[in-house]
């Protein structure tokens, strides 16, 4: 395998890892909410900021 193949495999593995992390956040919302004693507004802000940060970093890395 050449260097480009390794790079592509690493990129796909990282995207899978990001997908797993994003899918785990959903079921853990209630546990995180009760552990930190925050309301649903803060949880919504937490999820929104995380998603916007991911979108912004993906957009900026494309250039």
mmCIF file of the N, C-alpha and C atoms, coordinates in Angstrom:
data_MODEL
# 
_entry.id   MODEL 
# 
loop_
_atom_site.group_PDB 
_atom_site.id 
_atom_site.type_symbol 
_atom_site.label_atom_id 
_atom_site.label_alt_id 
_atom_site.label_comp_id 
_atom_site.label_asym_id 
_atom_site.label_entity_id 
_atom_site.label_seq_id 
_atom_site.pdbx_PDB_ins_code 
_atom_site.Cartn_x 
_atom_site.Cartn_y 
_atom_site.Cartn_z 
_atom_site.occupancy 
_atom_site.B_iso_or_equiv 
_atom_site.pdbx_formal_charge 
_atom_site.auth_seq_id 
_atom_site.auth_comp_id 
_atom_site.auth_asym_id 
_atom_site.auth_atom_id 
_atom_site.pdbx_PDB_model_num 
ATOM 1   N N  . UNK A 1 1  ? 0.843   -1.191 0.000  1.00 0.00 ? 1  UNK A N  1 
ATOM 2   C CA . UNK A 1 1  ? 0.000   0.000  0.000  1.00 0.00 ? 1  UNK A CA 1 
ATOM 3   C C  . UNK A 1 1  ? 0.878   1.241  0.000  1.00 0.00 ? 1  UNK A C  1 
ATOM 4   N N  . UNK A 1 2  ? 0.403   2.253  -0.685 1.00 0.00 ? 2  UNK A N  1 
ATOM 5   C CA . UNK A 1 2  ? 1.177   3.495  -0.704 1.00 0.00 ? 2  UNK A CA 1 
ATOM 6   C C  . UNK A 1 2  ? 0.667   4.466  0.357  1.00 0.00 ? 2  UNK A C  1 
ATOM 7   N N  . UNK A 1 3  ? 1.303   5.605  0.425  1.00 0.00 ? 3  UNK A N  1 
ATOM 8   C CA . UNK A 1 3  ? 0.999   6.590  1.474  1.00 0.00 ? 3  UNK A CA 1 
ATOM 9   C C  . UNK A 1 3  ? -0.427  7.119  1.354  1.00 0.00 ? 3  UNK A C  1 
ATOM 10  N N  . UNK A 1 4  ? -0.915  7.304  0.137  1.00 0.00 ? 4  UNK A N  1 
ATOM 11  C CA . UNK A 1 4  ? -2.273  7.823  -0.042 1.00 0.00 ? 4  UNK A CA 1 
ATOM 12  C C  . UNK A 1 4  ? -3.330  6.854  0.474  1.00 0.00 ? 4  UNK A C  1 
ATOM 13  N N  . UNK A 1 5  ? -3.099  5.579  0.313  1.00 0.00 ? 5  UNK A N  1 
ATOM 14  C CA . UNK A 1 5  ? -4.056  4.584  0.803  1.00 0.00 ? 5  UNK A CA 1 
ATOM 15  C C  . UNK A 1 5  ? -4.135  4.620  2.321  1.00 0.00 ? 5  UNK A C  1 
ATOM 16  N N  . UNK A 1 6  ? -3.001  4.717  2.996  1.00 0.00 ? 6  UNK A N  1 
ATOM 17  C CA . UNK A 1 6  ? -3.008  4.831  4.455  1.00 0.00 ? 6  UNK A CA 1 
ATOM 18  C C  . UNK A 1 6  ? -3.742  6.088  4.910  1.00 0.00 ? 6  UNK A C  1 
ATOM 19  N N  . UNK A 1 7  ? -3.544  7.181  4.227  1.00 0.00 ? 7  UNK A N  1 
ATOM 20  C CA . UNK A 1 7  ? -4.209  8.432  4.585  1.00 0.00 ? 7  UNK A CA 1 
ATOM 21  C C  . UNK A 1 7  ? -5.717  8.294  4.449  1.00 0.00 ? 7  UNK A C  1 
ATOM 22  N N  . UNK A 1 8  ? -6.168  7.688  3.371  1.00 0.00 ? 8  UNK A N  1 
ATOM 23  C CA . UNK A 1 8  ? -7.607  7.517  3.160  1.00 0.00 ? 8  UNK A CA 1 
ATOM 24  C C  . UNK A 1 8  ? -8.203  6.591  4.217  1.00 0.00 ? 8  UNK A C  1 
ATOM 25  N N  . UNK A 1 9  ? -7.506  5.528  4.561  1.00 0.00 ? 9  UNK A N  1 
ATOM 26  C CA . UNK A 1 9  ? -7.998  4.614  5.601  1.00 0.00 ? 9  UNK A CA 1 
ATOM 27  C C  . UNK A 1 9  ? -8.094  5.331  6.940  1.00 0.00 ? 9  UNK A C  1 
ATOM 28  N N  . UNK A 1 10 ? -7.111  6.131  7.283  1.00 0.00 ? 10 UNK A N  1 
ATOM 29  C CA . UNK A 1 10 ? -7.139  6.882  8.549  1.00 0.00 ? 10 UNK A CA 1 
ATOM 30  C C  . UNK A 1 10 ? -8.292  7.877  8.559  1.00 0.00 ? 10 UNK A C  1 
ATOM 31  N N  . UNK A 1 11 ? -8.527  8.548  7.449  1.00 0.00 ? 11 UNK A N  1 
ATOM 32  C CA . UNK A 1 11 ? -9.625  9.514  7.375  1.00 0.00 ? 11 UNK A CA 1 
ATOM 33  C C  . UNK A 1 11 ? -10.966 8.815  7.578  1.00 0.00 ? 11 UNK A C  1 
ATOM 34  N N  . UNK A 1 12 ? -11.167 7.667  6.928  1.00 0.00 ? 12 UNK A N  1 
ATOM 35  C CA . UNK A 1 12 ? -12.424 6.935  7.101  1.00 0.00 ? 12 UNK A CA 1 
ATOM 36  C C  . UNK A 1 12 ? -12.590 6.439  8.539  1.00 0.00 ? 12 UNK A C  1 
ATOM 37  N N  . UNK A 1 13 ? -11.520 5.975  9.153  1.00 0.00 ? 13 UNK A N  1 
ATOM 38  C CA . UNK A 1 13 ? -11.611 5.531  10.544 1.00 0.00 ? 13 UNK A CA 1 
ATOM 39  C C  . UNK A 1 13 ? -11.947 6.689  11.480 1.00 0.00 ? 13 UNK A C  1 
ATOM 40  N N  . UNK A 1 14 ? -11.369 7.856  11.231 1.00 0.00 ? 14 UNK A N  1 
ATOM 41  C CA . UNK A 1 14 ? -11.681 9.019  12.054 1.00 0.00 ? 14 UNK A CA 1 
ATOM 42  C C  . UNK A 1 14 ? -13.136 9.456  11.872 1.00 0.00 ? 14 UNK A C  1 
ATOM 43  N N  . UNK A 1 15 ? -13.642 9.386  10.646 1.00 0.00 ? 15 UNK A N  1 
ATOM 44  C CA . UNK A 1 15 ? -15.044 9.734  10.422 1.00 0.00 ? 15 UNK A CA 1 
ATOM 45  C C  . UNK A 1 15 ? -15.979 8.741  11.125 1.00 0.00 ? 15 UNK A C  1 
ATOM 46  N N  . UNK A 1 16 ? -15.598 7.474  11.140 1.00 0.00 ? 16 UNK A N  1 
ATOM 47  C CA . UNK A 1 16 ? -16.388 6.487  11.878 1.00 0.00 ? 16 UNK A CA 1 
ATOM 48  C C  . UNK A 1 16 ? -16.373 6.787  13.375 1.00 0.00 ? 16 UNK A C  1 
ATOM 49  N N  . UNK A 1 17 ? -15.224 7.168  13.901 1.00 0.00 ? 17 UNK A N  1 
ATOM 50  C CA . UNK A 1 17 ? -15.109 7.501  15.315 1.00 0.00 ? 17 UNK A CA 1 
ATOM 51  C C  . UNK A 1 17 ? -15.964 8.712  15.656 1.00 0.00 ? 17 UNK A C  1 
ATOM 52  N N  . UNK A 1 18 ? -15.946 9.725  14.806 1.00 0.00 ? 18 UNK A N  1 
ATOM 53  C CA . UNK A 1 18 ? -16.777 10.908 15.034 1.00 0.00 ? 18 UNK A CA 1 
ATOM 54  C C  . UNK A 1 18 ? -18.254 10.531 15.005 1.00 0.00 ? 18 UNK A C  1 
ATOM 55  N N  . UNK A 1 19 ? -18.641 9.662  14.079 1.00 0.00 ? 19 UNK A N  1 
ATOM 56  C CA . UNK A 1 19 ? -20.028 9.208  14.007 1.00 0.00 ? 19 UNK A CA 1 
ATOM 57  C C  . UNK A 1 19 ? -20.455 8.453  15.258 1.00 0.00 ? 19 UNK A C  1 
ATOM 58  N N  . UNK A 1 20 ? -19.580 7.608  15.772 1.00 0.00 ? 20 UNK A N  1 
ATOM 59  C CA . UNK A 1 20 ? -19.899 6.863  16.994 1.00 0.00 ? 20 UNK A CA 1 
ATOM 60  C C  . UNK A 1 20 ? -20.073 7.815  18.165 1.00 0.00 ? 20 UNK A C  1 
ATOM 61  N N  . UNK A 1 21 ? -19.185 8.781  18.287 1.00 0.00 ? 21 UNK A N  1 
ATOM 62  C CA . UNK A 1 21 ? -19.275 9.744  19.385 1.00 0.00 ? 21 UNK A CA 1 
ATOM 63  C C  . UNK A 1 21 ? -20.560 10.552 19.285 1.00 0.00 ? 21 UNK A C  1 
ATOM 64  N N  . UNK A 1 22 ? -20.925 10.990 18.091 1.00 0.00 ? 22 UNK A N  1 
ATOM 65  C CA . UNK A 1 22 ? -22.153 11.761 17.909 1.00 0.00 ? 22 UNK A CA 1 
ATOM 66  C C  . UNK A 1 22 ? -23.388 10.929 18.237 1.00 0.00 ? 22 UNK A C  1 
ATOM 67  N N  . UNK A 1 23 ? -23.375 9.646  17.901 1.00 0.00 ? 23 UNK A N  1 
ATOM 68  C CA . UNK A 1 23 ? -24.524 8.797  18.183 1.00 0.00 ? 23 UNK A CA 1 
ATOM 69  C C  . UNK A 1 23 ? -24.630 8.408  19.646 1.00 0.00 ? 23 UNK A C  1 
ATOM 70  N N  . UNK A 1 24 ? -23.533 8.420  20.369 1.00 0.00 ? 24 UNK A N  1 
ATOM 71  C CA . UNK A 1 24 ? -23.569 8.094  21.793 1.00 0.00 ? 24 UNK A CA 1 
ATOM 72  C C  . UNK A 1 24 ? -24.111 9.267  22.610 1.00 0.00 ? 24 UNK A C  1 
ATOM 73  N N  . UNK A 1 25 ? -23.930 10.483 22.113 1.00 0.00 ? 25 UNK A N  1 
ATOM 74  C CA . UNK A 1 25 ? -24.395 11.661 22.866 1.00 0.00 ? 25 UNK A CA 1 
ATOM 75  C C  . UNK A 1 25 ? -25.904 11.642 23.082 1.00 0.00 ? 25 UNK A C  1 
ATOM 76  N N  . UNK A 1 26 ? -26.651 11.161 22.107 1.00 0.00 ? 26 UNK A N  1 
ATOM 77  C CA . UNK A 1 26 ? -28.114 11.152 22.207 1.00 0.00 ? 26 UNK A CA 1 
ATOM 78  C C  . UNK A 1 26 ? -28.642 10.398 23.416 1.00 0.00 ? 26 UNK A C  1 
ATOM 79  N N  . UNK A 1 27 ? -28.302 9.121  23.576 1.00 0.00 ? 27 UNK A N  1 
ATOM 80  C CA . UNK A 1 27 ? -28.803 8.382  24.742 1.00 0.00 ? 27 UNK A CA 1 
ATOM 81  C C  . UNK A 1 27 ? -28.254 8.876  26.078 1.00 0.00 ? 27 UNK A C  1 
ATOM 82  N N  . UNK A 1 28 ? -27.127 9.581  26.056 1.00 0.00 ? 28 UNK A N  1 
ATOM 83  C CA . UNK A 1 28 ? -26.524 10.034 27.306 1.00 0.00 ? 28 UNK A CA 1 
ATOM 84  C C  . UNK A 1 28 ? -26.990 11.420 27.750 1.00 0.00 ? 28 UNK A C  1 
ATOM 85  N N  . UNK A 1 29 ? -27.883 12.038 26.997 1.00 0.00 ? 29 UNK A N  1 
ATOM 86  C CA . UNK A 1 29 ? -28.316 13.399 27.331 1.00 0.00 ? 29 UNK A CA 1 
ATOM 87  C C  . UNK A 1 29 ? -28.901 13.458 28.737 1.00 0.00 ? 29 UNK A C  1 
ATOM 88  N N  . UNK A 1 30 ? -29.784 12.531 29.076 1.00 0.00 ? 30 UNK A N  1 
ATOM 89  C CA . UNK A 1 30 ? -30.411 12.557 30.397 1.00 0.00 ? 30 UNK A CA 1 
ATOM 90  C C  . UNK A 1 30 ? -29.387 12.354 31.513 1.00 0.00 ? 30 UNK A C  1 
ATOM 91  N N  . UNK A 1 31 ? -28.438 11.453 31.311 1.00 0.00 ? 31 UNK A N  1 
ATOM 92  C CA . UNK A 1 31 ? -27.400 11.224 32.330 1.00 0.00 ? 31 UNK A CA 1 
ATOM 93  C C  . UNK A 1 31 ? -26.525 12.454 32.519 1.00 0.00 ? 31 UNK A C  1 
ATOM 94  N N  . UNK A 1 32 ? -26.137 13.088 31.423 1.00 0.00 ? 32 UNK A N  1 
ATOM 95  C CA . UNK A 1 32 ? -25.327 14.306 31.501 1.00 0.00 ? 32 UNK A CA 1 
ATOM 96  C C  . UNK A 1 32 ? -26.116 15.416 32.185 1.00 0.00 ? 32 UNK A C  1 
ATOM 97  N N  . UNK A 1 33 ? -27.400 15.521 31.846 1.00 0.00 ? 33 UNK A N  1 
ATOM 98  C CA . UNK A 1 33 ? -28.260 16.560 32.424 1.00 0.00 ? 33 UNK A CA 1 
ATOM 99  C C  . UNK A 1 33 ? -28.382 16.401 33.933 1.00 0.00 ? 33 UNK A C  1 
ATOM 100 N N  . UNK A 1 34 ? -28.604 15.198 34.392 1.00 0.00 ? 34 UNK A N  1 
ATOM 101 C CA . UNK A 1 34 ? -28.750 14.996 35.837 1.00 0.00 ? 34 UNK A CA 1 
ATOM 102 C C  . UNK A 1 34 ? -27.410 15.111 36.568 1.00 0.00 ? 34 UNK A C  1 
ATOM 103 N N  . UNK A 1 35 ? -26.319 14.654 35.966 1.00 0.00 ? 35 UNK A N  1 
ATOM 104 C CA . UNK A 1 35 ? -25.013 14.713 36.616 1.00 0.00 ? 35 UNK A CA 1 
ATOM 105 C C  . UNK A 1 35 ? -24.567 16.156 36.844 1.00 0.00 ? 35 UNK A C  1 
ATOM 106 N N  . UNK A 1 36 ? -24.766 17.014 35.847 1.00 0.00 ? 36 UNK A N  1 
ATOM 107 C CA . UNK A 1 36 ? -24.337 18.407 35.958 1.00 0.00 ? 36 UNK A CA 1 
ATOM 108 C C  . UNK A 1 36 ? -25.442 19.333 36.451 1.00 0.00 ? 36 UNK A C  1 
ATOM 109 N N  . UNK A 1 37 ? -26.629 18.825 36.693 1.00 0.00 ? 37 UNK A N  1 
ATOM 110 C CA . UNK A 1 37 ? -27.781 19.604 37.185 1.00 0.00 ? 37 UNK A CA 1 
ATOM 111 C C  . UNK A 1 37 ? -28.060 20.821 36.319 1.00 0.00 ? 37 UNK A C  1 
ATOM 112 N N  . UNK A 1 38 ? -28.210 20.592 35.037 1.00 0.00 ? 38 UNK A N  1 
ATOM 113 C CA . UNK A 1 38 ? -28.536 21.661 34.100 1.00 0.00 ? 38 UNK A CA 1 
ATOM 114 C C  . UNK A 1 38 ? -29.910 21.401 33.499 1.00 0.00 ? 38 UNK A C  1 
ATOM 115 N N  . UNK A 1 39 ? -30.497 22.442 32.929 1.00 0.00 ? 39 UNK A N  1 
ATOM 116 C CA . UNK A 1 39 ? -31.813 22.291 32.320 1.00 0.00 ? 39 UNK A CA 1 
ATOM 117 C C  . UNK A 1 39 ? -31.676 21.930 30.839 1.00 0.00 ? 39 UNK A C  1 
ATOM 118 N N  . UNK A 1 40 ? -32.838 21.753 30.196 1.00 0.00 ? 40 UNK A N  1 
ATOM 119 C CA . UNK A 1 40 ? -32.825 21.350 28.795 1.00 0.00 ? 40 UNK A CA 1 
ATOM 120 C C  . UNK A 1 40 ? -32.297 22.442 27.876 1.00 0.00 ? 40 UNK A C  1 
ATOM 121 N N  . UNK A 1 41 ? -32.413 23.692 28.286 1.00 0.00 ? 41 UNK A N  1 
ATOM 122 C CA . UNK A 1 41 ? -31.879 24.786 27.474 1.00 0.00 ? 41 UNK A CA 1 
ATOM 123 C C  . UNK A 1 41 ? -30.357 24.682 27.370 1.00 0.00 ? 41 UNK A C  1 
ATOM 124 N N  . UNK A 1 42 ? -29.706 24.421 28.485 1.00 0.00 ? 42 UNK A N  1 
ATOM 125 C CA . UNK A 1 42 ? -28.252 24.269 28.459 1.00 0.00 ? 42 UNK A CA 1 
ATOM 126 C C  . UNK A 1 42 ? -27.833 23.029 27.680 1.00 0.00 ? 42 UNK A C  1 
ATOM 127 N N  . UNK A 1 43 ? -28.604 21.959 27.782 1.00 0.00 ? 43 UNK A N  1 
ATOM 128 C CA . UNK A 1 43 ? -28.287 20.758 27.007 1.00 0.00 ? 43 UNK A CA 1 
ATOM 129 C C  . UNK A 1 43 ? -28.439 21.027 25.513 1.00 0.00 ? 43 UNK A C  1 
ATOM 130 N N  . UNK A 1 44 ? -29.468 21.777 25.140 1.00 0.00 ? 44 UNK A N  1 
ATOM 131 C CA . UNK A 1 44 ? -29.636 22.156 23.737 1.00 0.00 ? 44 UNK A CA 1 
ATOM 132 C C  . UNK A 1 44 ? -28.496 23.023 23.258 1.00 0.00 ? 44 UNK A C  1 
ATOM 133 N N  . UNK A 1 45 ? -28.044 23.941 24.105 1.00 0.00 ? 45 UNK A N  1 
ATOM 134 C CA . UNK A 1 45 ? -26.912 24.788 23.765 1.00 0.00 ? 45 UNK A CA 1 
ATOM 135 C C  . UNK A 1 45 ? -25.641 23.955 23.624 1.00 0.00 ? 45 UNK A C  1 
ATOM 136 N N  . UNK A 1 46 ? -25.459 23.000 24.511 1.00 0.00 ? 46 UNK A N  1 
ATOM 137 C CA . UNK A 1 46 ? -24.307 22.097 24.458 1.00 0.00 ? 46 UNK A CA 1 
ATOM 138 C C  . UNK A 1 46 ? -24.267 21.329 23.131 1.00 0.00 ? 46 UNK A C  1 
ATOM 139 N N  . UNK A 1 47 ? -25.401 20.779 22.739 1.00 0.00 ? 47 UNK A N  1 
ATOM 140 C CA . UNK A 1 47 ? -25.446 20.014 21.485 1.00 0.00 ? 47 UNK A CA 1 
ATOM 141 C C  . UNK A 1 47 ? -25.317 20.921 20.266 1.00 0.00 ? 47 UNK A C  1 
ATOM 142 N N  . UNK A 1 48 ? -25.939 22.098 20.327 1.00 0.00 ? 48 UNK A N  1 
ATOM 143 C CA . UNK A 1 48 ? -25.874 23.023 19.196 1.00 0.00 ? 48 UNK A CA 1 
ATOM 144 C C  . UNK A 1 48 ? -24.456 23.554 18.980 1.00 0.00 ? 48 UNK A C  1 
ATOM 145 N N  . UNK A 1 49 ? -23.789 23.926 20.051 1.00 0.00 ? 49 UNK A N  1 
ATOM 146 C CA . UNK A 1 49 ? -22.423 24.446 19.930 1.00 0.00 ? 49 UNK A CA 1 
ATOM 147 C C  . UNK A 1 49 ? -21.484 23.365 19.405 1.00 0.00 ? 49 UNK A C  1 
ATOM 148 N N  . UNK A 1 50 ? -21.667 22.138 19.861 1.00 0.00 ? 50 UNK A N  1 
ATOM 149 C CA . UNK A 1 50 ? -20.846 21.042 19.356 1.00 0.00 ? 50 UNK A CA 1 
ATOM 150 C C  . UNK A 1 50 ? -21.052 20.811 17.869 1.00 0.00 ? 50 UNK A C  1 
ATOM 151 N N  . UNK A 1 51 ? -22.301 20.843 17.436 1.00 0.00 ? 51 UNK A N  1 
ATOM 152 C CA . UNK A 1 51 ? -22.592 20.644 16.019 1.00 0.00 ? 51 UNK A CA 1 
ATOM 153 C C  . UNK A 1 51 ? -22.084 21.800 15.173 1.00 0.00 ? 51 UNK A C  1 
ATOM 154 N N  . UNK A 1 52 ? -22.289 23.019 15.642 1.00 0.00 ? 52 UNK A N  1 
ATOM 155 C CA . UNK A 1 52 ? -21.809 24.183 14.894 1.00 0.00 ? 52 UNK A CA 1 
ATOM 156 C C  . UNK A 1 52 ? -20.282 24.213 14.826 1.00 0.00 ? 52 UNK A C  1 
ATOM 157 N N  . UNK A 1 53 ? -19.631 23.814 15.897 1.00 0.00 ? 53 UNK A N  1 
ATOM 158 C CA . UNK A 1 53 ? -18.173 23.746 15.884 1.00 0.00 ? 53 UNK A CA 1 
ATOM 159 C C  . UNK A 1 53 ? -17.672 22.717 14.880 1.00 0.00 ? 53 UNK A C  1 
ATOM 160 N N  . UNK A 1 54 ? -18.352 21.578 14.807 1.00 0.00 ? 54 UNK A N  1 
ATOM 161 C CA . UNK A 1 54 ? -17.966 20.554 13.844 1.00 0.00 ? 54 UNK A CA 1 
ATOM 162 C C  . UNK A 1 54 ? -18.180 21.049 12.411 1.00 0.00 ? 54 UNK A C  1 
ATOM 163 N N  . UNK A 1 55 ? -19.311 21.690 12.162 1.00 0.00 ? 55 UNK A N  1 
ATOM 164 C CA . UNK A 1 55 ? -19.595 22.216 10.830 1.00 0.00 ? 55 UNK A CA 1 
ATOM 165 C C  . UNK A 1 55 ? -18.575 23.279 10.442 1.00 0.00 ? 55 UNK A C  1 
ATOM 166 N N  . UNK A 1 56 ? -18.270 24.186 11.363 1.00 0.00 ? 56 UNK A N  1 
ATOM 167 C CA . UNK A 1 56 ? -17.308 25.251 11.079 1.00 0.00 ? 56 UNK A CA 1 
ATOM 168 C C  . UNK A 1 56 ? -15.910 24.692 10.822 1.00 0.00 ? 56 UNK A C  1 
ATOM 169 N N  . UNK A 1 57 ? -15.477 23.743 11.648 1.00 0.00 ? 57 UNK A N  1 
ATOM 170 C CA . UNK A 1 57 ? -14.142 23.183 11.436 1.00 0.00 ? 57 UNK A CA 1 
ATOM 171 C C  . UNK A 1 57 ? -14.073 22.389 10.137 1.00 0.00 ? 57 UNK A C  1 
ATOM 172 N N  . UNK A 1 58 ? -15.133 21.687 9.781  1.00 0.00 ? 58 UNK A N  1 
ATOM 173 C CA . UNK A 1 58 ? -15.152 20.956 8.517  1.00 0.00 ? 58 UNK A CA 1 
ATOM 174 C C  . UNK A 1 58 ? -15.106 21.923 7.340  1.00 0.00 ? 58 UNK A C  1 
ATOM 175 N N  . UNK A 1 59 ? -15.851 23.009 7.452  1.00 0.00 ? 59 UNK A N  1 
ATOM 176 C CA . UNK A 1 59 ? -15.859 24.003 6.377  1.00 0.00 ? 59 UNK A CA 1 
ATOM 177 C C  . UNK A 1 59 ? -14.499 24.645 6.203  1.00 0.00 ? 59 UNK A C  1 
ATOM 178 N N  . UNK A 1 60 ? -13.858 25.006 7.318  1.00 0.00 ? 60 UNK A N  1 
ATOM 179 C CA . UNK A 1 60 ? -12.558 25.678 7.235  1.00 0.00 ? 60 UNK A CA 1 
ATOM 180 C C  . UNK A 1 60 ? -11.449 24.726 6.770  1.00 0.00 ? 60 UNK A C  1 
ATOM 181 N N  . UNK A 1 61 ? -11.549 23.449 7.121  1.00 0.00 ? 61 UNK A N  1 
ATOM 182 C CA . UNK A 1 61 ? -10.533 22.490 6.684  1.00 0.00 ? 61 UNK A CA 1 
ATOM 183 C C  . UNK A 1 61 ? -10.642 22.168 5.206  1.00 0.00 ? 61 UNK A C  1 
ATOM 184 N N  . UNK A 1 62 ? -11.759 22.495 4.591  1.00 0.00 ? 62 UNK A N  1 
ATOM 185 C CA . UNK A 1 62 ? -11.938 22.220 3.177  1.00 0.00 ? 62 UNK A CA 1 
ATOM 186 C C  . UNK A 1 62 ? -11.156 23.166 2.285  1.00 0.00 ? 62 UNK A C  1 
ATOM 187 N N  . UNK A 1 63 ? -10.687 24.256 2.857  1.00 0.00 ? 63 UNK A N  1 
ATOM 188 C CA . UNK A 1 63 ? -9.970  25.243 2.035  1.00 0.00 ? 63 UNK A CA 1 
ATOM 189 C C  . UNK A 1 63 ? -8.486  25.055 2.115  1.00 0.00 ? 63 UNK A C  1 
# 
